[in-house]
């Protein structure tokens, strides 16, 4: 393939890797020649500026800064209102495996401030993954795997790839699932696979619960802080993130008791 820019060689290399994973060349070609396709040149900077990176790895900021950065105390109030608005579906979510719905709410609160449109992100998932492959060699295996999963999930749910919009890291939807997690854990609230929608609040609540359950959390150990920590850590490998989620969860759950 020919590309009139500096990324031609890397994109051609990615194309070969994708084809080797049984993703149709026609699918990939149609996307990289689409009017929506672009490379995000500041990809490295986005990762370097991540709040989790600054707290967990660089240790240039502390946990109080992290809480303030995400407006976590305010999320208690917003989460309370979200629960009232969605109580019926949340009770169904909790009934599945006994995972307190406040924990699910806390995660969607951290990810997109309780499904607020201005927090959904504006990066096309396909573009972010190609950009990571092109600009960040250490993330090439991740990018290839996630593009393959994006193809499979889009085919499975009959969705246009350009509907997948979210963070620079490649996550999308109100729960900010990366494509491989969508493929493995995202479900429809009414068990209708063709109706799966990453921007359905109900589908996201069921899917977050499903993710936590598949990572070891259930009605038998929901009372264990260690079990909660491990399940949320699987969702996002950041100590600061997990502590913030549990902070929100504990305050919301206390309101029920």
Short mmCIF file of C-alpha atoms in Angstrom, two decimals:
data_model
loop_
_atom_site.label_atom_id
_atom_site.label_comp_id
_atom_site.label_asym_id
_atom_site.label_seq_id
_atom_site.Cartn_x
_atom_site.Cartn_y
_atom_site.Cartn_z
CA UNK A 1 0.00 0.00 0.00
CA UNK A 2 1.09 3.57 -0.58
CA UNK A 3 0.71 6.40 1.92
CA UNK A 4 1.66 9.98 1.18
CA UNK A 5 3.13 10.63 4.61
CA UNK A 6 5.98 9.68 6.95
CA UNK A 7 4.11 6.71 8.44
CA UNK A 8 3.87 4.60 5.29
CA UNK A 9 6.34 1.90 6.36
CA UNK A 10 4.86 1.46 9.82
CA UNK A 11 1.29 1.29 8.54
CA UNK A 12 2.29 -1.26 5.90
CA UNK A 13 3.96 -3.33 8.63
CA UNK A 14 0.83 -3.11 10.77
CA UNK A 15 -1.28 -4.17 7.80
CA UNK A 16 0.80 -7.34 7.39
CA UNK A 17 0.47 -8.21 11.08
CA UNK A 18 -3.27 -7.66 11.03
CA UNK A 19 -3.72 -9.85 7.95
CA UNK A 20 -1.74 -12.62 9.67
CA UNK A 21 -4.42 -12.58 12.37
CA UNK A 22 -7.12 -13.31 9.79
CA UNK A 23 -8.43 -9.77 9.69
CA UNK A 24 -9.43 -9.00 6.08
CA UNK A 25 -7.05 -6.67 4.27
CA UNK A 26 -10.08 -4.98 2.72
CA UNK A 27 -11.37 -4.01 6.16
CA UNK A 28 -8.06 -2.48 7.20
CA UNK A 29 -7.58 -0.73 3.84
CA UNK A 30 -11.04 0.80 3.96
CA UNK A 31 -10.28 2.34 7.34
CA UNK A 32 -6.83 3.78 6.66
CA UNK A 33 -8.14 5.38 3.46
CA UNK A 34 -11.31 6.72 5.12
CA UNK A 35 -11.80 10.45 5.61
CA UNK A 36 -11.91 9.92 9.39
CA UNK A 37 -8.50 8.28 9.54
CA UNK A 38 -5.63 10.19 11.11
CA UNK A 39 -2.51 9.67 13.18
CA UNK A 40 -2.45 11.44 16.55
CA UNK A 41 1.11 12.82 16.64
CA UNK A 42 1.03 13.66 20.38
CA UNK A 43 0.29 10.09 21.48
CA UNK A 44 3.42 9.76 23.62
CA UNK A 45 2.65 13.02 25.39
CA UNK A 46 -0.89 11.88 26.19
CA UNK A 47 0.43 8.84 28.02
CA UNK A 48 3.13 10.82 29.81
CA UNK A 49 0.54 13.28 31.13
CA UNK A 50 -1.86 10.63 32.39
CA UNK A 51 -2.80 11.31 36.01
CA UNK A 52 -2.22 7.66 36.90
CA UNK A 53 1.26 7.79 35.41
CA UNK A 54 2.12 10.94 37.33
CA UNK A 55 1.00 9.44 40.65
CA UNK A 56 1.83 5.73 40.37
CA UNK A 57 5.02 5.80 38.33
CA UNK A 58 6.62 9.24 38.35
CA UNK A 59 5.38 9.87 41.91
CA UNK A 60 5.44 13.58 41.19
CA UNK A 61 1.89 13.93 42.55
CA UNK A 62 0.19 12.40 45.59
CA UNK A 63 -3.18 10.71 46.05
CA UNK A 64 -4.87 13.87 47.35
CA UNK A 65 -3.89 15.58 44.10
CA UNK A 66 -5.38 12.66 42.18
CA UNK A 67 -8.67 12.92 44.06
CA UNK A 68 -8.83 16.63 43.38
CA UNK A 69 -7.81 16.23 39.73
CA UNK A 70 -10.81 13.98 39.06
CA UNK A 71 -13.16 15.84 41.38
CA UNK A 72 -13.73 12.66 43.35
CA UNK A 73 -15.51 14.22 46.37
CA UNK A 74 -18.05 15.77 43.99
CA UNK A 75 -18.62 12.33 42.47
CA UNK A 76 -20.25 11.19 45.70
CA UNK A 77 -23.06 13.67 45.13
CA UNK A 78 -23.31 12.91 41.43
CA UNK A 79 -23.22 9.18 42.13
CA UNK A 80 -26.07 9.47 44.60
CA UNK A 81 -28.21 11.15 41.95
CA UNK A 82 -27.16 8.56 39.35
CA UNK A 83 -28.26 5.74 41.66
CA UNK A 84 -31.65 7.33 42.20
CA UNK A 85 -32.15 7.71 38.44
CA UNK A 86 -31.06 4.15 37.66
CA UNK A 87 -32.04 2.23 40.77
CA UNK A 88 -34.23 -0.34 39.00
CA UNK A 89 -31.53 -1.44 36.58
CA UNK A 90 -28.86 -1.26 39.28
CA UNK A 91 -30.81 -3.64 41.50
CA UNK A 92 -30.95 -6.09 38.59
CA UNK A 93 -27.20 -5.69 38.11
CA UNK A 94 -26.50 -6.48 41.75
CA UNK A 95 -28.87 -9.44 41.78
CA UNK A 96 -26.78 -11.25 39.16
CA UNK A 97 -23.74 -12.03 41.32
CA UNK A 98 -24.16 -10.01 44.49
CA UNK A 99 -21.66 -7.30 43.52
CA UNK A 100 -22.80 -4.09 45.19
CA UNK A 101 -24.11 -1.73 42.55
CA UNK A 102 -22.28 1.16 44.19
CA UNK A 103 -19.00 -0.38 43.03
CA UNK A 104 -20.23 -0.51 39.44
CA UNK A 105 -21.44 3.08 39.77
CA UNK A 106 -18.07 4.16 41.16
CA UNK A 107 -16.29 2.80 38.09
CA UNK A 108 -18.58 4.49 35.58
CA UNK A 109 -18.19 7.62 37.68
CA UNK A 110 -14.42 7.53 37.36
CA UNK A 111 -14.47 6.63 33.68
CA UNK A 112 -16.98 9.11 32.23
CA UNK A 113 -18.41 10.99 35.22
CA UNK A 114 -21.57 8.86 35.20
CA UNK A 115 -22.03 8.72 31.41
CA UNK A 116 -21.80 12.43 30.72
CA UNK A 117 -21.41 13.14 27.02
CA UNK A 118 -18.62 15.66 27.50
CA UNK A 119 -16.54 12.96 29.23
CA UNK A 120 -16.87 10.24 26.60
CA UNK A 121 -13.72 11.28 24.74
CA UNK A 122 -13.31 12.27 21.10
CA UNK A 123 -10.59 9.93 19.86
CA UNK A 124 -11.54 7.33 17.27
CA UNK A 125 -10.49 3.98 18.71
CA UNK A 126 -9.07 2.67 15.45
CA UNK A 127 -6.97 5.79 15.00
CA UNK A 128 -5.61 5.65 18.55
CA UNK A 129 -4.49 2.05 18.09
CA UNK A 130 -2.81 2.70 14.76
CA UNK A 131 -1.15 5.76 16.29
CA UNK A 132 0.18 3.70 19.16
CA UNK A 133 1.61 1.15 16.75
CA UNK A 134 3.25 3.81 14.62
CA UNK A 135 4.57 6.09 17.37
CA UNK A 136 5.07 3.83 20.40
CA UNK A 137 7.05 0.65 19.63
CA UNK A 138 6.52 -0.68 23.16
CA UNK A 139 2.76 -0.75 22.53
CA UNK A 140 2.83 -2.49 19.15
CA UNK A 141 1.73 -5.90 20.43
CA UNK A 142 -1.09 -4.24 22.34
CA UNK A 143 -2.18 -2.27 19.27
CA UNK A 144 -2.24 -5.33 17.00
CA UNK A 145 -4.23 -7.35 19.52
CA UNK A 146 -6.72 -4.55 20.07
CA UNK A 147 -7.25 -3.83 16.37
CA UNK A 148 -7.99 -7.52 15.86
CA UNK A 149 -10.47 -7.39 18.75
CA UNK A 150 -12.03 -4.20 17.41
CA UNK A 151 -12.64 -5.93 14.10
CA UNK A 152 -14.20 -8.97 15.77
CA UNK A 153 -16.40 -6.96 18.13
CA UNK A 154 -17.60 -4.63 15.38
CA UNK A 155 -18.46 -7.62 13.19
CA UNK A 156 -20.15 -9.46 16.02
CA UNK A 157 -22.33 -6.51 16.99
CA UNK A 158 -22.82 -5.19 13.43
CA UNK A 159 -21.39 -1.79 14.36
CA UNK A 160 -19.53 0.74 12.25
CA UNK A 161 -15.95 1.02 13.49
CA UNK A 162 -16.20 4.81 13.47
CA UNK A 163 -18.84 4.59 16.20
CA UNK A 164 -16.09 3.56 18.62
CA UNK A 165 -14.97 6.83 20.16
CA UNK A 166 -13.30 7.38 23.51
CA UNK A 167 -9.90 7.92 25.09
CA UNK A 168 -6.47 8.29 23.53
CA UNK A 169 -5.55 4.93 25.09
CA UNK A 170 -8.04 3.06 22.89
CA UNK A 171 -10.95 2.63 25.32
CA UNK A 172 -14.50 3.55 24.36
CA UNK A 173 -18.04 3.76 25.72
CA UNK A 174 -19.30 4.90 29.09
CA UNK A 175 -17.31 2.17 30.84
CA UNK A 176 -14.20 2.81 28.73
CA UNK A 177 -13.58 -0.76 27.61
CA UNK A 178 -10.65 -1.51 25.33
CA UNK A 179 -11.68 -3.71 22.37
CA UNK A 180 -10.34 -6.99 23.82
CA UNK A 181 -12.37 -6.35 26.98
CA UNK A 182 -15.42 -5.53 24.88
CA UNK A 183 -14.98 -8.82 23.08
CA UNK A 184 -14.57 -10.79 26.32
CA UNK A 185 -16.82 -9.01 28.81
CA UNK A 186 -19.23 -6.54 27.18
CA UNK A 187 -22.82 -7.79 27.21
CA UNK A 188 -26.31 -6.54 26.45
CA UNK A 189 -28.57 -5.81 29.41
CA UNK A 190 -31.33 -7.83 27.74
CA UNK A 191 -29.10 -10.64 26.47
CA UNK A 192 -29.50 -9.59 22.86
CA UNK A 193 -26.03 -9.60 21.32
CA UNK A 194 -27.07 -7.70 18.21
CA UNK A 195 -28.40 -4.91 20.43
CA UNK A 196 -25.11 -4.35 22.28
CA UNK A 197 -24.35 -0.64 22.48
CA UNK A 198 -21.20 0.73 24.14
CA UNK A 199 -23.12 3.97 24.70
CA UNK A 200 -26.06 2.34 26.43
CA UNK A 201 -25.93 3.05 30.17
CA UNK A 202 -27.72 -0.22 30.94
CA UNK A 203 -25.34 -2.29 28.80
CA UNK A 204 -22.35 -0.65 30.46
CA UNK A 205 -23.63 -1.30 33.97
CA UNK A 206 -24.21 -4.96 33.18
CA UNK A 207 -20.84 -5.20 31.45
CA UNK A 208 -18.85 -3.60 34.28
CA UNK A 209 -20.48 -6.03 36.67
CA UNK A 210 -19.64 -8.88 34.32
CA UNK A 211 -16.02 -7.77 34.15
CA UNK A 212 -15.68 -7.62 37.95
CA UNK A 213 -17.34 -10.99 38.35
CA UNK A 214 -15.12 -12.64 35.73
CA UNK A 215 -12.16 -11.26 37.69
CA UNK A 216 -13.15 -13.03 40.87
CA UNK A 217 -15.68 -10.79 42.60
CA UNK A 218 -19.01 -12.23 43.73
CA UNK A 219 -21.55 -12.29 46.55
CA UNK A 220 -19.30 -14.51 48.65
CA UNK A 221 -16.35 -12.11 48.77
CA UNK A 222 -17.86 -8.68 48.07
CA UNK A 223 -17.31 -7.88 51.74
CA UNK A 224 -13.55 -8.28 51.34
CA UNK A 225 -11.68 -5.09 50.53
CA UNK A 226 -8.85 -7.16 49.10
CA UNK A 227 -11.20 -8.93 46.68
CA UNK A 228 -12.71 -5.62 45.63
CA UNK A 229 -9.25 -4.12 45.15
CA UNK A 230 -8.06 -7.00 42.96
CA UNK A 231 -11.14 -6.92 40.73
CA UNK A 232 -10.97 -3.16 40.21
CA UNK A 233 -7.20 -3.33 39.67
CA UNK A 234 -7.84 -5.75 36.82
CA UNK A 235 -10.07 -3.06 35.31
CA UNK A 236 -7.33 -0.43 35.54
CA UNK A 237 -3.80 -1.31 36.65
CA UNK A 238 -3.36 1.78 38.79
CA UNK A 239 -3.26 1.90 42.56
CA UNK A 240 -4.47 5.51 42.56
CA UNK A 241 -7.41 4.62 40.31
CA UNK A 242 -8.44 1.67 42.47
CA UNK A 243 -8.21 3.70 45.68
CA UNK A 244 -10.35 6.44 44.13
CA UNK A 245 -12.98 3.92 42.96
CA UNK A 246 -13.12 2.34 46.41
CA UNK A 247 -13.34 5.79 48.01
CA UNK A 248 -16.44 6.56 45.92
CA UNK A 249 -17.87 3.07 46.50
CA UNK A 250 -17.47 3.22 50.27
CA UNK A 251 -19.16 6.61 50.55
CA UNK A 252 -22.04 5.61 48.28
CA UNK A 253 -22.53 2.22 49.93
CA UNK A 254 -22.58 3.82 53.39
CA UNK A 255 -25.64 5.79 52.31
CA UNK A 256 -27.54 2.54 51.83
CA UNK A 257 -26.77 1.20 55.29
#
